[in-house]
Amino acid sequence: MNQALLKDTEDAHAAPGPHGLGATLKALREARRLSLAEVSGRLKYSSRQLEALEGERWDVLPSGVSLRGLVKNYGRLLEADVDALVSMLENEVGTLEAKPVVLTAASLSSSDLNMQSEGSRSSWGWLIVILVLLIVAGFYAIERGWVPDAWLVFDWLKQLKQ
């Protein structure tokens, strides 16, 4: 019986498993049956960055705080021990200075470009709504007589007050 127990523990130690941070994250993602595209959509990091992280290609990833933030967010999404993942990261990469990430049009995928254009359209929409509301509120205040005559520099505004 002791030999069987000894063999089981030897098998457990010899069993192949994830050894690095990238392999661990990939195994956790696959265990949750999430694709890279799903994770990319939830975390707002590109699929290329996530592939580089899982492949442990540190030279193409940002370093320092940005990389730690990526690992923390990825760990939270996978409901993993974030502190352990950050510790693994520091063991593999060490503490590095943050290097700038240069994005070119060729490095962006079409999904990245679509997300950027959506944000700018919605910002303009909100700006227009706010401006219209301010104009309507201003005319209402003039009609009700809440605005002093000294503020009404145009004659047509003074006529609205009457």
Short mmCIF file of N, CA and C in Angstrom, two decimals, residues 24-146:
data_model
loop_
_atom_site.label_atom_id
_atom_site.label_comp_id
_atom_site.label_asym_id
_atom_site.label_seq_id
_atom_site.Cartn_x
_atom_site.Cartn_y
_atom_site.Cartn_z
N THR A 24 0.05 29.34 -16.95
CA THR A 24 -0.97 29.29 -15.90
C THR A 24 -2.21 30.06 -16.32
N LEU A 25 -2.02 31.28 -16.85
CA LEU A 25 -3.16 32.07 -17.29
C LEU A 25 -3.92 31.38 -18.43
N LYS A 26 -3.17 30.79 -19.35
CA LYS A 26 -3.81 30.09 -20.46
C LYS A 26 -4.61 28.90 -19.95
N ALA A 27 -4.04 28.13 -19.02
CA ALA A 27 -4.75 26.98 -18.47
C ALA A 27 -6.02 27.41 -17.73
N LEU A 28 -5.93 28.51 -16.97
CA LEU A 28 -7.12 29.01 -16.26
C LEU A 28 -8.18 29.49 -17.24
N ARG A 29 -7.75 30.18 -18.31
CA ARG A 29 -8.70 30.65 -19.32
C ARG A 29 -9.39 29.49 -20.01
N GLU A 30 -8.60 28.48 -20.39
CA GLU A 30 -9.18 27.32 -21.06
C GLU A 30 -10.08 26.52 -20.13
N ALA A 31 -9.76 26.48 -18.84
CA ALA A 31 -10.61 25.78 -17.88
C ALA A 31 -11.97 26.47 -17.77
N ARG A 32 -11.99 27.78 -17.96
CA ARG A 32 -13.25 28.53 -17.92
C ARG A 32 -13.93 28.56 -19.29
N ARG A 33 -13.30 27.92 -20.28
CA ARG A 33 -13.81 27.85 -21.65
C ARG A 33 -14.03 29.24 -22.25
N LEU A 34 -13.05 30.11 -22.07
CA LEU A 34 -13.09 31.45 -22.63
C LEU A 34 -12.11 31.53 -23.79
N SER A 35 -12.52 32.17 -24.86
CA SER A 35 -11.60 32.38 -25.98
C SER A 35 -10.81 33.66 -25.74
N LEU A 36 -9.75 33.83 -26.50
CA LEU A 36 -8.96 35.06 -26.39
C LEU A 36 -9.80 36.27 -26.77
N ALA A 37 -10.68 36.10 -27.74
CA ALA A 37 -11.53 37.22 -28.18
C ALA A 37 -12.49 37.64 -27.05
N GLU A 38 -13.04 36.67 -26.33
CA GLU A 38 -13.94 37.00 -25.22
C GLU A 38 -13.19 37.73 -24.11
N VAL A 39 -12.02 37.24 -23.78
CA VAL A 39 -11.21 37.88 -22.74
C VAL A 39 -10.81 39.28 -23.20
N SER A 40 -10.43 39.41 -24.45
CA SER A 40 -10.04 40.71 -25.00
C SER A 40 -11.20 41.71 -24.90
N GLY A 41 -12.39 41.26 -25.22
CA GLY A 41 -13.56 42.13 -25.14
C GLY A 41 -13.88 42.56 -23.72
N ARG A 42 -13.69 41.67 -22.77
CA ARG A 42 -14.00 42.00 -21.38
C ARG A 42 -12.93 42.87 -20.73
N LEU A 43 -11.68 42.61 -21.05
CA LEU A 43 -10.58 43.34 -20.41
C LEU A 43 -10.18 44.60 -21.15
N LYS A 44 -10.59 44.72 -22.41
CA LYS A 44 -10.22 45.86 -23.26
C LYS A 44 -8.72 45.89 -23.56
N TYR A 45 -8.10 44.73 -23.59
CA TYR A 45 -6.73 44.57 -24.08
C TYR A 45 -6.83 43.82 -25.40
N SER A 46 -5.92 44.08 -26.31
CA SER A 46 -6.00 43.41 -27.61
C SER A 46 -5.65 41.93 -27.47
N SER A 47 -6.13 41.15 -28.42
CA SER A 47 -5.83 39.71 -28.44
C SER A 47 -4.33 39.47 -28.59
N ARG A 48 -3.66 40.35 -29.32
CA ARG A 48 -2.21 40.22 -29.49
C ARG A 48 -1.49 40.36 -28.15
N GLN A 49 -1.93 41.30 -27.33
CA GLN A 49 -1.30 41.47 -26.02
C GLN A 49 -1.53 40.24 -25.15
N LEU A 50 -2.74 39.71 -25.20
CA LEU A 50 -3.06 38.53 -24.39
C LEU A 50 -2.27 37.31 -24.87
N GLU A 51 -2.13 37.18 -26.19
CA GLU A 51 -1.33 36.07 -26.73
C GLU A 51 0.13 36.21 -26.30
N ALA A 52 0.63 37.43 -26.33
CA ALA A 52 2.02 37.67 -25.90
C ALA A 52 2.19 37.36 -24.42
N LEU A 53 1.19 37.69 -23.62
CA LEU A 53 1.25 37.38 -22.18
C LEU A 53 1.23 35.89 -21.95
N GLU A 54 0.33 35.19 -22.61
CA GLU A 54 0.26 33.73 -22.45
C GLU A 54 1.49 33.05 -23.03
N GLY A 55 2.12 33.65 -24.02
CA GLY A 55 3.33 33.09 -24.61
C GLY A 55 4.59 33.57 -23.90
N GLU A 56 4.41 34.41 -22.90
CA GLU A 56 5.51 34.95 -22.10
C GLU A 56 6.55 35.65 -22.96
N ARG A 57 6.06 36.43 -23.93
CA ARG A 57 6.94 37.23 -24.77
C ARG A 57 6.99 38.63 -24.17
N TRP A 58 7.82 38.80 -23.18
CA TRP A 58 7.87 40.01 -22.38
C TRP A 58 8.36 41.22 -23.18
N ASP A 59 9.14 40.97 -24.24
CA ASP A 59 9.71 42.07 -25.01
C ASP A 59 8.66 42.85 -25.79
N VAL A 60 7.52 42.25 -26.10
CA VAL A 60 6.48 42.95 -26.86
C VAL A 60 5.38 43.52 -25.97
N LEU A 61 5.49 43.30 -24.67
CA LEU A 61 4.50 43.79 -23.72
C LEU A 61 5.03 45.02 -23.00
N PRO A 62 4.11 45.89 -22.54
CA PRO A 62 4.57 46.99 -21.71
C PRO A 62 5.13 46.42 -20.41
N SER A 63 5.97 47.16 -19.74
CA SER A 63 6.54 46.64 -18.50
C SER A 63 6.09 47.49 -17.32
N GLY A 64 6.52 47.09 -16.15
CA GLY A 64 6.23 47.86 -14.95
C GLY A 64 4.77 47.79 -14.55
N VAL A 65 4.24 48.95 -14.18
CA VAL A 65 2.87 49.03 -13.64
C VAL A 65 1.84 48.56 -14.68
N SER A 66 2.06 48.88 -15.93
CA SER A 66 1.10 48.48 -16.97
C SER A 66 0.99 46.97 -17.07
N LEU A 67 2.12 46.29 -17.03
CA LEU A 67 2.11 44.83 -17.12
C LEU A 67 1.47 44.23 -15.87
N ARG A 68 1.79 44.78 -14.71
CA ARG A 68 1.17 44.28 -13.48
C ARG A 68 -0.35 44.49 -13.52
N GLY A 69 -0.78 45.62 -14.04
CA GLY A 69 -2.22 45.88 -14.16
C GLY A 69 -2.90 44.89 -15.08
N LEU A 70 -2.24 44.57 -16.19
CA LEU A 70 -2.78 43.58 -17.13
C LEU A 70 -2.93 42.23 -16.44
N VAL A 71 -1.90 41.81 -15.71
CA VAL A 71 -1.94 40.51 -15.03
C VAL A 71 -3.02 40.51 -13.95
N LYS A 72 -3.13 41.61 -13.20
CA LYS A 72 -4.15 41.68 -12.14
C LYS A 72 -5.56 41.60 -12.73
N ASN A 73 -5.80 42.38 -13.79
CA ASN A 73 -7.13 42.37 -14.41
C ASN A 73 -7.46 40.99 -14.98
N TYR A 74 -6.48 40.38 -15.61
CA TYR A 74 -6.67 39.04 -16.18
C TYR A 74 -6.96 38.04 -15.06
N GLY A 75 -6.22 38.14 -13.97
CA GLY A 75 -6.44 37.24 -12.82
C GLY A 75 -7.81 37.42 -12.21
N ARG A 76 -8.26 38.66 -12.07
CA ARG A 76 -9.59 38.92 -11.51
C ARG A 76 -10.68 38.33 -12.40
N LEU A 77 -10.51 38.49 -13.72
CA LEU A 77 -11.48 37.94 -14.65
C LEU A 77 -11.57 36.42 -14.50
N LEU A 78 -10.41 35.79 -14.34
CA LEU A 78 -10.37 34.33 -14.22
C LEU A 78 -10.64 33.85 -12.79
N GLU A 79 -10.90 34.81 -11.88
CA GLU A 79 -11.16 34.50 -10.47
C GLU A 79 -10.02 33.68 -9.87
N ALA A 80 -8.80 34.11 -10.15
CA ALA A 80 -7.61 33.44 -9.65
C ALA A 80 -7.02 34.26 -8.50
N ASP A 81 -6.02 33.71 -7.84
CA ASP A 81 -5.32 34.41 -6.78
C ASP A 81 -4.41 35.45 -7.42
N VAL A 82 -4.83 36.70 -7.37
CA VAL A 82 -4.13 37.78 -8.05
C VAL A 82 -2.73 37.98 -7.46
N ASP A 83 -2.63 37.91 -6.14
CA ASP A 83 -1.32 38.10 -5.51
C ASP A 83 -0.32 37.04 -5.96
N ALA A 84 -0.78 35.81 -6.10
CA ALA A 84 0.10 34.74 -6.56
C ALA A 84 0.54 34.98 -8.01
N LEU A 85 -0.38 35.47 -8.84
CA LEU A 85 -0.03 35.75 -10.24
C LEU A 85 0.98 36.88 -10.33
N VAL A 86 0.80 37.93 -9.52
CA VAL A 86 1.75 39.05 -9.53
C VAL A 86 3.11 38.58 -9.02
N SER A 87 3.10 37.71 -8.03
CA SER A 87 4.36 37.15 -7.52
C SER A 87 5.07 36.34 -8.61
N MET A 88 4.31 35.54 -9.35
CA MET A 88 4.89 34.79 -10.47
C MET A 88 5.48 35.74 -11.50
N LEU A 89 4.75 36.83 -11.78
CA LEU A 89 5.23 37.82 -12.74
C LEU A 89 6.55 38.42 -12.29
N GLU A 90 6.63 38.80 -11.03
CA GLU A 90 7.86 39.42 -10.52
C GLU A 90 9.01 38.42 -10.54
N ASN A 91 8.73 37.14 -10.30
CA ASN A 91 9.79 36.13 -10.35
C ASN A 91 10.32 35.95 -11.77
N GLU A 92 9.44 36.08 -12.75
CA GLU A 92 9.84 35.86 -14.14
C GLU A 92 10.44 37.10 -14.78
N VAL A 93 9.86 38.26 -14.49
CA VAL A 93 10.26 39.47 -15.17
C VAL A 93 11.15 40.35 -14.29
N GLY A 94 10.90 40.34 -13.00
CA GLY A 94 11.60 41.24 -12.10
C GLY A 94 10.92 42.59 -12.13
N THR A 95 11.54 43.56 -11.52
CA THR A 95 10.97 44.91 -11.53
C THR A 95 11.66 45.70 -12.62
N LEU A 96 10.90 46.06 -13.63
CA LEU A 96 11.43 46.77 -14.77
C LEU A 96 10.81 48.15 -14.86
N GLU A 97 11.51 49.05 -15.48
CA GLU A 97 10.96 50.37 -15.76
C GLU A 97 9.92 50.24 -16.87
N ALA A 98 8.91 51.06 -16.82
CA ALA A 98 7.88 51.03 -17.85
C ALA A 98 8.45 51.57 -19.15
N LYS A 99 8.21 50.85 -20.24
CA LYS A 99 8.65 51.33 -21.54
C LYS A 99 7.41 51.72 -22.34
N PRO A 100 7.51 52.74 -23.16
CA PRO A 100 6.33 53.17 -23.92
C PRO A 100 5.96 52.14 -24.97
N VAL A 101 4.66 52.02 -25.19
CA VAL A 101 4.16 51.12 -26.22
C VAL A 101 3.77 51.97 -27.41
N VAL A 102 4.37 51.69 -28.55
CA VAL A 102 4.10 52.45 -29.76
C VAL A 102 3.13 51.65 -30.62
N LEU A 103 1.98 52.25 -30.90
CA LEU A 103 0.99 51.61 -31.75
C LEU A 103 1.02 52.26 -33.12
N THR A 104 1.07 51.44 -34.12
CA THR A 104 0.98 51.95 -35.49
C THR A 104 -0.33 51.45 -36.09
N ALA A 105 -0.72 52.03 -37.17
CA ALA A 105 -1.97 51.61 -37.82
C ALA A 105 -1.90 50.14 -38.22
N ALA A 106 -0.73 49.67 -38.57
CA ALA A 106 -0.58 48.27 -38.99
C ALA A 106 -0.72 47.32 -37.81
N SER A 107 -0.41 47.79 -36.59
CA SER A 107 -0.48 46.90 -35.43
C SER A 107 -1.89 46.81 -34.86
N LEU A 108 -2.80 47.69 -35.28
CA LEU A 108 -4.16 47.66 -34.79
C LEU A 108 -5.02 46.78 -35.68
N SER A 109 -5.85 45.96 -35.04
CA SER A 109 -6.77 45.14 -35.82
C SER A 109 -8.04 45.95 -36.09
N SER A 110 -8.91 45.43 -36.93
CA SER A 110 -10.13 46.15 -37.26
C SER A 110 -11.03 46.29 -36.04
N SER A 111 -11.02 45.32 -35.12
CA SER A 111 -11.86 45.44 -33.92
C SER A 111 -11.34 46.55 -33.01
N ASP A 112 -10.02 46.75 -32.96
CA ASP A 112 -9.46 47.83 -32.17
C ASP A 112 -9.88 49.18 -32.75
N LEU A 113 -9.87 49.30 -34.06
CA LEU A 113 -10.24 50.55 -34.70
C LEU A 113 -11.72 50.83 -34.49
N ASN A 114 -12.56 49.81 -34.52
CA ASN A 114 -14.00 50.01 -34.32
C ASN A 114 -14.28 50.52 -32.92
N MET A 115 -13.58 49.98 -31.91
CA MET A 115 -13.82 50.43 -30.54
C MET A 115 -13.42 51.89 -30.38
N GLN A 116 -12.36 52.32 -31.03
CA GLN A 116 -11.93 53.70 -30.91
C GLN A 116 -12.93 54.64 -31.55
N SER A 117 -13.49 54.28 -32.69
CA SER A 117 -14.42 55.17 -33.36
C SER A 117 -15.75 55.25 -32.63
N GLU A 118 -16.16 54.19 -31.94
CA GLU A 118 -17.41 54.22 -31.19
C GLU A 118 -17.34 55.24 -30.07
N GLY A 119 -16.22 55.30 -29.39
CA GLY A 119 -16.08 56.23 -28.27
C GLY A 119 -16.17 57.68 -28.73
N SER A 120 -15.57 58.02 -29.86
CA SER A 120 -15.60 59.40 -30.32
C SER A 120 -16.99 59.79 -30.79
N ARG A 121 -17.73 58.87 -31.39
CA ARG A 121 -19.10 59.19 -31.83
C ARG A 121 -20.00 59.45 -30.64
N SER A 122 -19.91 58.63 -29.61
CA SER A 122 -20.79 58.81 -28.47
C SER A 122 -20.44 60.08 -27.71
N SER A 123 -19.18 60.50 -27.70
CA SER A 123 -18.79 61.74 -27.04
C SER A 123 -19.42 62.94 -27.73
N TRP A 124 -19.41 62.94 -29.05
CA TRP A 124 -20.03 64.04 -29.79
C TRP A 124 -21.53 64.07 -29.56
N GLY A 125 -22.14 62.92 -29.50
CA GLY A 125 -23.58 62.86 -29.27
C GLY A 125 -23.96 63.47 -27.93
N TRP A 126 -23.21 63.15 -26.89
CA TRP A 126 -23.49 63.71 -25.57
C TRP A 126 -23.24 65.21 -25.55
N LEU A 127 -22.22 65.66 -26.24
CA LEU A 127 -21.92 67.09 -26.28
C LEU A 127 -23.08 67.85 -26.93
N ILE A 128 -23.62 67.32 -28.00
CA ILE A 128 -24.74 67.97 -28.69
C ILE A 128 -25.98 68.00 -27.80
N VAL A 129 -26.26 66.90 -27.12
CA VAL A 129 -27.42 66.84 -26.22
C VAL A 129 -27.28 67.89 -25.11
N ILE A 130 -26.11 67.99 -24.53
CA ILE A 130 -25.89 68.96 -23.45
C ILE A 130 -26.05 70.38 -23.95
N LEU A 131 -25.49 70.68 -25.15
CA LEU A 131 -25.63 72.02 -25.70
C LEU A 131 -27.09 72.38 -25.98
N VAL A 132 -27.84 71.46 -26.52
CA VAL A 132 -29.27 71.71 -26.80
C VAL A 132 -30.02 71.98 -25.50
N LEU A 133 -29.74 71.20 -24.46
CA LEU A 133 -30.40 71.41 -23.17
C LEU A 133 -30.05 72.77 -22.57
N LEU A 134 -28.78 73.18 -22.69
CA LEU A 134 -28.39 74.49 -22.17
C LEU A 134 -29.08 75.63 -22.93
N ILE A 135 -29.19 75.48 -24.24
CA ILE A 135 -29.86 76.52 -25.03
C ILE A 135 -31.34 76.60 -24.66
N VAL A 136 -32.00 75.48 -24.54
CA VAL A 136 -33.42 75.47 -24.15
C VAL A 136 -33.60 76.08 -22.77
N ALA A 137 -32.73 75.72 -21.83
CA ALA A 137 -32.82 76.27 -20.46
C ALA A 137 -32.59 77.78 -20.48
N GLY A 138 -31.67 78.26 -21.33
CA GLY A 138 -31.41 79.70 -21.43
C GLY A 138 -32.62 80.46 -21.94
N PHE A 139 -33.25 79.96 -23.00
CA PHE A 139 -34.44 80.62 -23.53
C PHE A 139 -35.59 80.59 -22.53
N TYR A 140 -35.71 79.52 -21.80
CA TYR A 140 -36.76 79.43 -20.78
C TYR A 140 -36.51 80.46 -19.68
N ALA A 141 -35.26 80.61 -19.26
CA ALA A 141 -34.92 81.57 -18.22
C ALA A 141 -35.18 83.01 -18.70
N ILE A 142 -34.89 83.29 -19.97
CA ILE A 142 -35.15 84.63 -20.51
C ILE A 142 -36.64 84.90 -20.55
N GLU A 143 -37.43 83.92 -21.00
CA GLU A 143 -38.89 84.10 -21.10
C GLU A 143 -39.52 84.32 -19.73
N ARG A 144 -39.02 83.65 -18.72
CA ARG A 144 -39.57 83.79 -17.37
C ARG A 144 -39.11 85.06 -16.67
N GLY A 145 -38.13 85.77 -17.25
CA GLY A 145 -37.66 87.01 -16.64
C GLY A 145 -36.60 86.78 -15.58
N TRP A 146 -35.98 85.65 -15.60
CA TRP A 146 -34.96 85.33 -14.59
C TRP A 146 -33.59 85.89 -14.95
#
